[in-house]
Amino acid sequence: MEQMDEEHFRRGPHPLGRSAAPSPRPEGETAGQQVLSSEDREEILLGAHANPRVAVRGRSLEGRCAVRDELQLLAALEVAGIGAAPAVLETEDGEYTRESAPPLTRRTGRRAAEDGSPPTAERLALSRAREDLDALLDELHQRGWVLGAQAGQGLGVRADGSVVVTDLQGLRREEGLAPRAEDRRWVDTVLQDQQRTLRRRIDTSAPPWVPSAPVGAGSGMKTAMSQEMASAAASAEPSSARTAAVATVTTPASAAADDADPAAGGAMAQALPVPRRQLRRRRVEPAPRAAPSRTRPLRTVLTDALQQPAVRRIAVLCAVTVLLLGGATALGVRWAAQPPAHTPEQQAVQAPAAPEIEDPWQLVADLAGSRHAFVTGVSEVPVAAAGSSALEQDQQTRLAYTGHLVSGGGPVIHEVELLEGPTAQGTARLRAVTSIAEHEIEDPEGQVRTVPATKPAEVRLDLSWDGQHWLIDSAQTPPDAGVPGPD
């Protein structure tokens, strides 16, 4: 007994919880990994407590295609500097690992009134989070995607305090207004900002982007939001369309306020707060579709190619209309930004001078990688100029690749020559002799076929400078070159 007391005195009491039973793991988590699986894809949460990350892989052909598109979208968002998008950490054989973060939690039990504003520090943090999430949604919607996250869930916070989206199960291609509005409401729910002033108030019963709260009364007065939208539309649209834009954003509520009694208008103005301008949300419009070109130098060849079997059709389209189908990997593509939309007045004033083409070979290689990424569905950003014949060719080739996976292959550049330019108008012409290496194509049924290498073919490129990048206006084969085919 004395020996036990002496040992207890020397070692001290046992730590708390040593004899307690270990706490059970959360449901669905084994050995530190939480598995989320479906028929098409599988997601595994690694390091749930320290350095969390998510491993994603596709199980079916459709799932692998979706994972590939998701991977390339995340890579493009990272290149565009979108901080709220999860970063891609590893890639391997159609699988990838992205970052995750602990879920964002808001403290409860505030002593102030429920409708009051949050403290200054919290408000600033939420404002930065809203700006990051708005930028993410703007970029997704511009590329034709929607987030589709569940209300109030799917947002994590990094160690530096920035937010990151952790739920990508609803990420999909869709351009409808209703899913985009749901994405905006998701930001409100996940930040608990439905009743606060971190953004301008939007009437949920009204159509998207329509203001509903007048701020004053009397003849000739509009809502504050109408004035903001009208001024933004007037500055972004040509002068001939400004009158129509102002008439479009004038709401029925503001029109009724013009004829209403001033006292009644003042009471309504006091019922709803004035929208704040410093955290204004940008209105996102669907990306303009390029108008089809009237000139179709390869119409006959494309028509014949599209009538052939899938593998032969893709091979012919690759050889004829796709300039240098590059062997750029998923993350190795040099992403080119879309040309910014300018009004005719701005284009006339800017008239950017095209830089000298010091290395035509490198320029052709860059265009090859970016164009390959677009026609095979890896990238959403074309390198062909809007309304050009090259863009029409790329879109038809992209359609031929739908549902197919391309492995291996790539361009073989034999010759590159600068024929003329850059001119004062920002144009240039190059000649390139290329061929396509042997590659494999997996069709939607899972059958893999080998496409032989093509013979070297000459391609004439007409390029235009948009102020930041060289874009392809046309890619044609000389009349005496013929249509290249497989060896």
Tab-separated table of C-alpha atoms in Angstrom, residues 64-429:
chain	number	residue	atom	x	y	z
A	64	ARG	CA	-14.372	10.090	-65.939
A	65	CYS	CA	-15.452	12.685	-68.489
A	66	ALA	CA	-17.134	14.725	-65.749
A	67	VAL	CA	-14.054	14.487	-63.521
A	68	ARG	CA	-11.843	15.582	-66.400
A	69	ASP	CA	-14.052	18.594	-67.140
A	70	GLU	CA	-14.173	19.458	-63.449
A	71	LEU	CA	-10.394	19.238	-63.202
A	72	GLN	CA	-9.851	21.545	-66.143
A	73	LEU	CA	-12.414	24.012	-64.836
A	74	LEU	CA	-10.653	24.199	-61.466
A	75	ALA	CA	-7.320	24.671	-63.213
A	76	ALA	CA	-8.741	27.506	-65.298
A	77	LEU	CA	-10.248	29.157	-62.218
A	78	GLU	CA	-6.910	28.931	-60.430
A	79	VAL	CA	-5.150	30.551	-63.373
A	80	ALA	CA	-7.817	33.283	-63.405
A	81	GLY	CA	-7.050	34.056	-59.746
A	82	ILE	CA	-10.389	32.954	-58.256
A	83	GLY	CA	-9.545	32.464	-54.588
A	84	ALA	CA	-12.810	30.809	-53.533
A	85	ALA	CA	-12.277	27.877	-55.912
A	86	PRO	CA	-10.462	24.885	-54.397
A	87	ALA	CA	-6.911	24.435	-55.649
A	88	VAL	CA	-5.883	21.254	-57.449
A	89	LEU	CA	-3.111	19.557	-55.459
A	90	GLU	CA	-2.380	16.374	-57.437
A	91	THR	CA	-3.403	14.808	-60.746
A	92	GLU	CA	-2.850	11.250	-61.955
A	93	ASP	CA	-4.538	9.157	-64.672
A	94	GLY	CA	-7.878	10.930	-64.687
A	95	GLU	CA	-7.938	11.316	-60.909
A	96	TYR	CA	-7.162	14.432	-58.958
A	97	THR	CA	-6.920	15.709	-55.401
A	98	ARG	CA	-8.196	19.138	-54.432
A	99	GLU	CA	-7.924	21.145	-51.257
A	100	SER	CA	-10.627	21.279	-48.627
A	101	ALA	CA	-11.092	23.198	-45.389
A	102	PRO	CA	-13.027	23.055	-42.121
A	103	PRO	CA	-16.617	24.260	-42.519
A	104	LEU	CA	-17.366	27.907	-41.897
A	105	THR	CA	-19.255	28.339	-38.615
A	106	ARG	CA	-21.001	31.458	-37.478
A	107	ARG	CA	-21.225	32.189	-33.765
A	108	THR	CA	-24.683	32.258	-32.212
A	109	GLY	CA	-26.181	33.900	-29.158
A	110	ARG	CA	-25.593	37.489	-30.229
A	111	ARG	CA	-26.732	39.919	-27.564
A	112	ALA	CA	-27.811	42.514	-30.082
A	113	ALA	CA	-31.143	42.406	-31.826
A	114	GLU	CA	-31.620	39.775	-34.500
A	115	ASP	CA	-31.998	42.372	-37.243
A	116	GLY	CA	-28.927	44.304	-36.184
A	117	SER	CA	-25.698	44.495	-38.138
A	118	PRO	CA	-22.776	42.229	-37.162
A	119	PRO	CA	-19.683	43.704	-35.493
A	120	THR	CA	-17.218	45.592	-37.675
A	121	ALA	CA	-14.554	42.860	-37.853
A	122	GLU	CA	-17.110	40.174	-38.664
A	123	ARG	CA	-18.777	42.381	-41.214
A	124	LEU	CA	-15.500	43.066	-43.004
A	125	ALA	CA	-14.677	39.361	-43.079
A	126	LEU	CA	-18.108	38.497	-44.470
A	127	SER	CA	-17.807	41.273	-47.026
A	128	ARG	CA	-14.526	39.844	-48.279
A	129	ALA	CA	-16.075	36.383	-48.350
A	130	ARG	CA	-19.021	37.674	-50.387
A	131	GLU	CA	-16.703	39.379	-52.847
A	132	ASP	CA	-14.728	36.151	-53.314
A	133	LEU	CA	-17.885	34.076	-53.778
A	134	ASP	CA	-19.418	36.597	-56.169
A	135	ALA	CA	-16.230	36.522	-58.243
A	136	LEU	CA	-16.382	32.720	-58.321
A	137	LEU	CA	-20.011	32.674	-59.449
A	138	ASP	CA	-19.353	35.360	-62.050
A	139	GLU	CA	-16.567	33.266	-63.555
A	140	LEU	CA	-18.569	30.030	-63.420
A	141	HIS	CA	-21.644	31.561	-65.018
A	142	GLN	CA	-19.566	33.224	-67.705
A	143	ARG	CA	-18.106	29.834	-68.615
A	144	GLY	CA	-21.552	28.188	-68.708
A	145	TRP	CA	-21.375	26.375	-65.344
A	146	VAL	CA	-23.415	26.517	-62.151
A	147	LEU	CA	-22.237	25.569	-58.655
A	148	GLY	CA	-25.421	23.873	-57.432
A	149	ALA	CA	-24.358	23.638	-53.771
A	150	GLN	CA	-26.874	22.859	-51.032
A	151	ALA	CA	-28.279	25.840	-49.169
A	152	GLY	CA	-26.270	26.760	-46.094
A	153	GLN	CA	-23.579	24.119	-46.734
A	154	GLY	CA	-20.407	23.598	-48.707
A	155	LEU	CA	-18.237	26.522	-47.601
A	156	GLY	CA	-14.972	26.173	-45.697
A	157	VAL	CA	-12.481	28.616	-44.250
A	158	ARG	CA	-8.725	28.363	-44.738
A	159	ALA	CA	-6.122	29.025	-42.075
A	160	ASP	CA	-5.574	32.545	-43.446
A	161	GLY	CA	-9.270	33.378	-43.061
A	162	SER	CA	-10.226	33.180	-46.747
A	163	VAL	CA	-13.165	31.038	-47.817
A	164	VAL	CA	-13.163	28.082	-50.202
A	165	VAL	CA	-16.015	26.057	-51.688
A	166	THR	CA	-15.903	22.466	-50.446
A	167	ASP	CA	-19.068	21.017	-52.041
A	168	LEU	CA	-18.768	20.423	-55.800
A	169	GLN	CA	-21.326	17.625	-56.115
A	170	GLY	CA	-23.792	19.955	-57.843
A	171	LEU	CA	-21.226	21.488	-60.220
A	172	ARG	CA	-22.497	21.104	-63.779
A	173	ARG	CA	-22.824	22.793	-67.153
A	174	GLU	CA	-26.018	24.835	-67.285
A	175	GLU	CA	-26.875	28.333	-68.477
A	176	GLY	CA	-30.407	28.821	-67.141
A	177	LEU	CA	-31.314	31.878	-65.114
A	178	ALA	CA	-33.012	29.873	-62.357
A	179	PRO	CA	-29.901	27.818	-61.412
A	180	ARG	CA	-27.824	30.988	-61.444
A	181	ALA	CA	-30.281	32.669	-59.124
A	182	GLU	CA	-30.075	29.618	-56.848
A	183	ASP	CA	-26.298	30.055	-56.729
A	184	ARG	CA	-26.759	33.668	-55.618
A	185	ARG	CA	-29.219	32.619	-52.937
A	186	TRP	CA	-26.758	29.955	-51.795
A	187	VAL	CA	-24.254	32.693	-51.021
A	188	ASP	CA	-26.908	34.433	-48.916
A	189	THR	CA	-27.689	31.263	-46.976
A	190	VAL	CA	-24.137	30.115	-46.392
A	191	LEU	CA	-23.137	33.581	-45.138
A	192	GLN	CA	-26.451	34.031	-43.269
A	193	ASP	CA	-26.965	37.323	-45.068
A	194	GLN	CA	-30.602	37.044	-46.158
A	195	GLN	CA	-31.681	40.048	-44.038
A	196	ARG	CA	-28.465	42.019	-43.821
A	197	THR	CA	-26.914	44.755	-45.932
A	198	LEU	CA	-23.785	43.059	-47.233
A	199	ARG	CA	-25.474	43.246	-50.618
A	200	ARG	CA	-28.366	45.055	-52.222
A	201	ARG	CA	-31.723	43.592	-51.333
A	202	ILE	CA	-33.396	41.487	-54.003
A	203	ASP	CA	-37.057	40.582	-53.895
A	204	THR	CA	-37.169	36.778	-54.059
A	205	SER	CA	-40.687	36.812	-55.486
A	206	ALA	CA	-39.695	39.025	-58.411
A	207	PRO	CA	-37.730	37.896	-61.502
A	208	PRO	CA	-33.942	37.747	-61.036
A	209	TRP	CA	-32.049	41.034	-61.002
A	210	VAL	CA	-35.199	43.205	-60.775
A	211	PRO	CA	-35.133	45.837	-57.975
A	212	SER	CA	-38.210	45.987	-55.787
A	213	ALA	CA	-37.751	48.692	-53.125
A	214	PRO	CA	-38.243	52.382	-54.024
A	215	VAL	CA	-36.233	54.844	-51.971
A	216	GLY	CA	-38.246	57.951	-52.556
A	217	ALA	CA	-41.453	59.356	-53.977
A	218	GLY	CA	-42.602	62.194	-56.103
A	219	SER	CA	-42.563	62.919	-59.807
A	220	GLY	CA	-39.576	61.747	-61.823
A	221	MET	CA	-37.903	59.706	-59.045
A	222	LYS	CA	-36.612	56.142	-59.602
A	223	THR	CA	-35.284	53.550	-57.246
A	224	ALA	CA	-31.640	53.813	-56.264
A	225	MET	CA	-30.946	50.458	-57.842
A	226	SER	CA	-32.612	51.531	-61.091
A	227	GLN	CA	-30.380	54.591	-61.244
A	228	GLU	CA	-27.283	52.464	-60.646
A	229	MET	CA	-28.240	49.908	-63.275
A	230	ALA	CA	-29.213	52.606	-65.748
A	231	SER	CA	-25.910	54.414	-65.305
A	232	ALA	CA	-23.984	51.137	-65.641
A	233	ALA	CA	-25.891	50.225	-68.779
A	234	ALA	CA	-25.379	53.689	-70.227
A	235	SER	CA	-21.626	53.484	-69.695
A	236	ALA	CA	-21.325	49.940	-71.095
A	237	GLU	CA	-23.665	50.162	-74.118
A	238	PRO	CA	-23.548	52.285	-77.286
A	239	SER	CA	-25.348	55.604	-77.208
A	240	SER	CA	-28.054	54.328	-79.549
A	241	ALA	CA	-29.161	51.725	-76.984
A	242	ARG	CA	-28.946	53.828	-73.817
A	243	THR	CA	-32.555	54.983	-73.962
A	244	ALA	CA	-33.816	51.417	-74.224
A	245	ALA	CA	-31.529	50.289	-71.399
A	246	VAL	CA	-32.840	52.965	-69.033
A	247	ALA	CA	-36.414	52.073	-69.927
A	248	THR	CA	-35.697	48.399	-69.296
A	249	VAL	CA	-34.381	48.830	-65.762
A	250	THR	CA	-37.224	51.133	-64.669
A	251	THR	CA	-39.416	48.953	-62.480
A	252	PRO	CA	-43.191	48.987	-62.081
A	253	ALA	CA	-42.663	50.007	-58.472
A	254	SER	CA	-40.724	53.085	-59.510
A	255	ALA	CA	-43.283	53.963	-62.196
A	256	ALA	CA	-46.079	53.701	-59.657
A	257	ALA	CA	-44.123	55.887	-57.275
A	258	ASP	CA	-44.088	58.676	-59.866
A	259	ASP	CA	-47.880	58.938	-59.784
A	260	ALA	CA	-48.389	58.007	-56.135
A	261	ASP	CA	-49.039	60.356	-53.285
A	262	PRO	CA	-45.767	61.804	-51.850
A	263	ALA	CA	-46.740	60.894	-48.299
A	264	ALA	CA	-47.441	57.288	-49.240
A	265	GLY	CA	-44.164	57.102	-51.126
A	266	GLY	CA	-42.287	58.427	-48.121
A	267	ALA	CA	-43.816	55.793	-45.865
A	268	MET	CA	-42.805	53.044	-48.247
A	269	ALA	CA	-39.302	54.456	-48.459
A	270	GLN	CA	-38.971	54.283	-44.699
A	271	ALA	CA	-40.151	50.665	-44.608
A	272	LEU	CA	-37.186	49.349	-46.607
A	273	PRO	CA	-33.560	50.427	-46.135
A	274	VAL	CA	-31.600	52.167	-48.840
A	275	PRO	CA	-29.465	49.655	-50.747
A	276	ARG	CA	-25.739	50.084	-50.187
A	277	ARG	CA	-23.519	50.773	-53.153
A	278	GLN	CA	-20.026	49.947	-51.936
A	279	LEU	CA	-20.677	46.187	-52.135
A	280	ARG	CA	-22.631	46.199	-55.366
A	281	ARG	CA	-23.039	42.863	-57.089
A	282	ARG	CA	-22.159	42.748	-60.704
A	283	ARG	CA	-24.848	41.598	-63.054
A	284	VAL	CA	-23.797	38.519	-64.967
A	285	GLU	CA	-25.018	38.073	-68.509
A	286	PRO	CA	-24.598	34.875	-70.518
A	287	ALA	CA	-21.468	34.910	-72.623
A	288	PRO	CA	-22.294	36.199	-76.133
A	289	ARG	CA	-22.270	33.493	-78.739
A	290	ALA	CA	-20.226	34.093	-81.800
A	291	ALA	CA	-22.289	34.775	-84.908
A	292	PRO	CA	-21.781	32.175	-87.637
A	293	SER	CA	-19.429	33.294	-90.335
A	294	ARG	CA	-20.719	33.744	-93.866
A	295	THR	CA	-17.478	32.484	-95.378
A	296	ARG	CA	-16.954	28.730	-95.081
A	297	PRO	CA	-13.727	27.839	-96.891
A	298	LEU	CA	-13.880	24.201	-95.702
A	299	ARG	CA	-17.633	23.628	-95.767
A	300	THR	CA	-17.485	20.767	-98.237
A	301	VAL	CA	-14.710	18.982	-96.371
A	302	LEU	CA	-16.471	19.377	-93.024
A	303	THR	CA	-19.784	18.134	-94.408
A	304	ASP	CA	-18.153	15.014	-95.833
A	305	ALA	CA	-16.220	14.418	-92.627
A	306	LEU	CA	-19.251	14.660	-90.362
A	307	GLN	CA	-21.007	11.963	-92.408
A	308	GLN	CA	-18.236	9.423	-91.776
A	309	PRO	CA	-17.887	7.078	-88.767
A	310	ALA	CA	-16.805	8.627	-85.511
A	311	VAL	CA	-13.115	7.708	-85.540
A	312	ARG	CA	-12.562	8.543	-89.205
A	313	ARG	CA	-14.588	11.738	-88.791
A	314	ILE	CA	-12.434	12.901	-85.904
A	315	ALA	CA	-9.226	12.006	-87.732
A	316	VAL	CA	-10.223	14.015	-90.805
A	317	LEU	CA	-11.369	16.961	-88.745
A	318	CYS	CA	-8.107	16.889	-86.811
A	319	ALA	CA	-6.041	16.899	-89.967
A	320	VAL	CA	-8.013	19.518	-91.860
A	321	THR	CA	-9.585	22.008	-89.496
A	322	VAL	CA	-7.763	21.680	-86.190
A	323	LEU	CA	-4.456	23.467	-86.241
A	324	LEU	CA	-1.799	21.358	-84.540
A	325	LEU	CA	-3.794	19.280	-82.109
A	326	GLY	CA	-1.340	19.836	-79.286
A	327	GLY	CA	-0.196	17.254	-76.790
A	328	ALA	CA	-0.784	19.704	-73.947
A	329	THR	CA	-1.569	18.004	-70.663
A	330	ALA	CA	-4.479	18.947	-68.468
A	331	LEU	CA	-2.570	21.511	-66.440
A	332	GLY	CA	0.110	22.310	-69.002
A	333	VAL	CA	-2.117	24.211	-71.382
A	334	ARG	CA	-1.291	27.858	-71.709
A	335	TRP	CA	-4.707	29.334	-71.119
A	336	ALA	CA	-5.666	32.291	-73.307
A	337	ALA	CA	-8.225	34.793	-72.091
A	338	GLN	CA	-11.264	35.675	-74.135
A	339	PRO	CA	-11.033	38.981	-75.971
A	340	PRO	CA	-12.687	41.676	-73.849
A	341	ALA	CA	-15.931	43.129	-75.117
A	342	HIS	CA	-15.525	46.742	-76.228
A	343	THR	CA	-17.871	49.262	-77.695
A	344	PRO	CA	-17.108	50.592	-81.198
A	345	GLU	CA	-16.003	53.896	-79.664
A	346	GLN	CA	-13.506	52.149	-77.384
A	347	GLN	CA	-12.145	50.030	-80.211
A	348	ALA	CA	-11.596	53.085	-82.346
A	349	VAL	CA	-9.758	54.887	-79.565
A	350	GLN	CA	-7.592	51.987	-78.397
A	351	ALA	CA	-6.362	50.472	-81.694
A	352	PRO	CA	-3.658	48.431	-79.931
A	353	ALA	CA	-0.409	47.980	-81.790
A	354	ALA	CA	0.506	44.350	-82.330
A	355	PRO	CA	3.919	43.276	-81.000
A	356	GLU	CA	6.607	41.801	-83.176
A	357	ILE	CA	6.504	38.030	-83.564
A	358	GLU	CA	10.041	37.173	-82.510
A	359	ASP	CA	9.499	33.406	-82.316
A	360	PRO	CA	6.852	32.193	-84.805
A	361	TRP	CA	7.493	28.592	-83.798
A	362	GLN	CA	6.637	29.286	-80.148
A	363	LEU	CA	3.535	31.261	-81.149
A	364	VAL	CA	2.249	28.372	-83.250
A	365	ALA	CA	2.970	25.934	-80.409
A	366	ASP	CA	0.999	28.079	-77.940
A	367	LEU	CA	-1.952	28.332	-80.300
A	368	ALA	CA	-1.792	24.573	-80.871
A	369	GLY	CA	-2.017	23.756	-77.180
A	370	SER	CA	-4.868	26.156	-76.509
A	371	ARG	CA	-6.821	25.109	-79.571
A	372	HIS	CA	-6.356	21.440	-78.744
A	373	ALA	CA	-7.717	22.075	-75.253
A	374	PHE	CA	-10.810	23.763	-76.684
A	375	VAL	CA	-11.773	21.292	-79.407
A	376	THR	CA	-11.300	18.266	-77.123
A	377	GLY	CA	-13.454	19.810	-74.393
A	378	VAL	CA	-10.645	20.446	-71.925
A	379	SER	CA	-11.006	24.236	-72.052
A	380	GLU	CA	-14.005	26.507	-72.472
A	381	VAL	CA	-11.948	29.356	-73.931
A	382	PRO	CA	-11.465	29.388	-77.719
A	383	VAL	CA	-8.401	30.896	-79.367
A	384	ALA	CA	-10.276	31.718	-82.561
A	385	ALA	CA	-11.608	35.224	-83.092
A	386	ALA	CA	-15.332	35.761	-82.563
A	387	GLY	CA	-17.332	35.414	-85.764
A	388	SER	CA	-14.401	33.929	-87.685
A	389	SER	CA	-14.357	30.848	-89.871
A	390	ALA	CA	-11.778	29.317	-87.528
A	391	LEU	CA	-14.223	29.507	-84.621
A	392	GLU	CA	-16.899	27.769	-86.686
A	393	GLN	CA	-14.455	25.013	-87.567
A	394	ASP	CA	-13.433	24.612	-83.923
A	395	GLN	CA	-17.036	24.369	-82.768
A	396	GLN	CA	-17.832	21.633	-85.290
A	397	THR	CA	-14.695	19.716	-84.325
A	398	ARG	CA	-15.556	20.125	-80.651
A	399	LEU	CA	-18.972	18.639	-81.418
A	400	ALA	CA	-17.296	15.639	-83.052
A	401	TYR	CA	-15.238	15.041	-79.897
A	402	THR	CA	-18.272	15.023	-77.603
A	403	GLY	CA	-18.251	11.856	-75.500
A	404	HIS	CA	-14.805	10.734	-76.682
A	405	LEU	CA	-11.563	10.522	-74.708
A	406	VAL	CA	-8.289	11.164	-76.548
A	407	SER	CA	-5.075	9.600	-75.245
A	408	GLY	CA	-1.561	10.149	-76.536
A	409	GLY	CA	-0.746	11.671	-79.872
A	410	GLY	CA	-0.113	15.341	-80.376
A	411	PRO	CA	1.257	17.644	-83.062
A	412	VAL	CA	4.488	17.295	-84.956
A	413	ILE	CA	5.654	20.684	-86.212
A	414	HIS	CA	7.814	20.380	-89.314
A	415	GLU	CA	8.038	23.989	-90.510
A	416	VAL	CA	6.856	27.432	-89.423
A	417	GLU	CA	7.292	30.564	-91.508
A	418	LEU	CA	6.111	34.137	-90.952
A	419	LEU	CA	4.716	35.272	-94.300
A	420	GLU	CA	3.645	38.822	-93.447
A	421	GLY	CA	2.983	41.121	-90.524
A	422	PRO	CA	2.382	42.202	-87.975
A	423	THR	CA	0.639	44.999	-89.855
A	424	ALA	CA	-0.616	48.324	-88.557
A	425	GLN	CA	-4.106	46.802	-88.377
A	426	GLY	CA	-2.852	44.109	-85.984
A	427	THR	CA	-2.884	41.143	-88.381
A	428	ALA	CA	-0.311	38.538	-89.356
A	429	ARG	CA	-0.068	35.512	-91.627
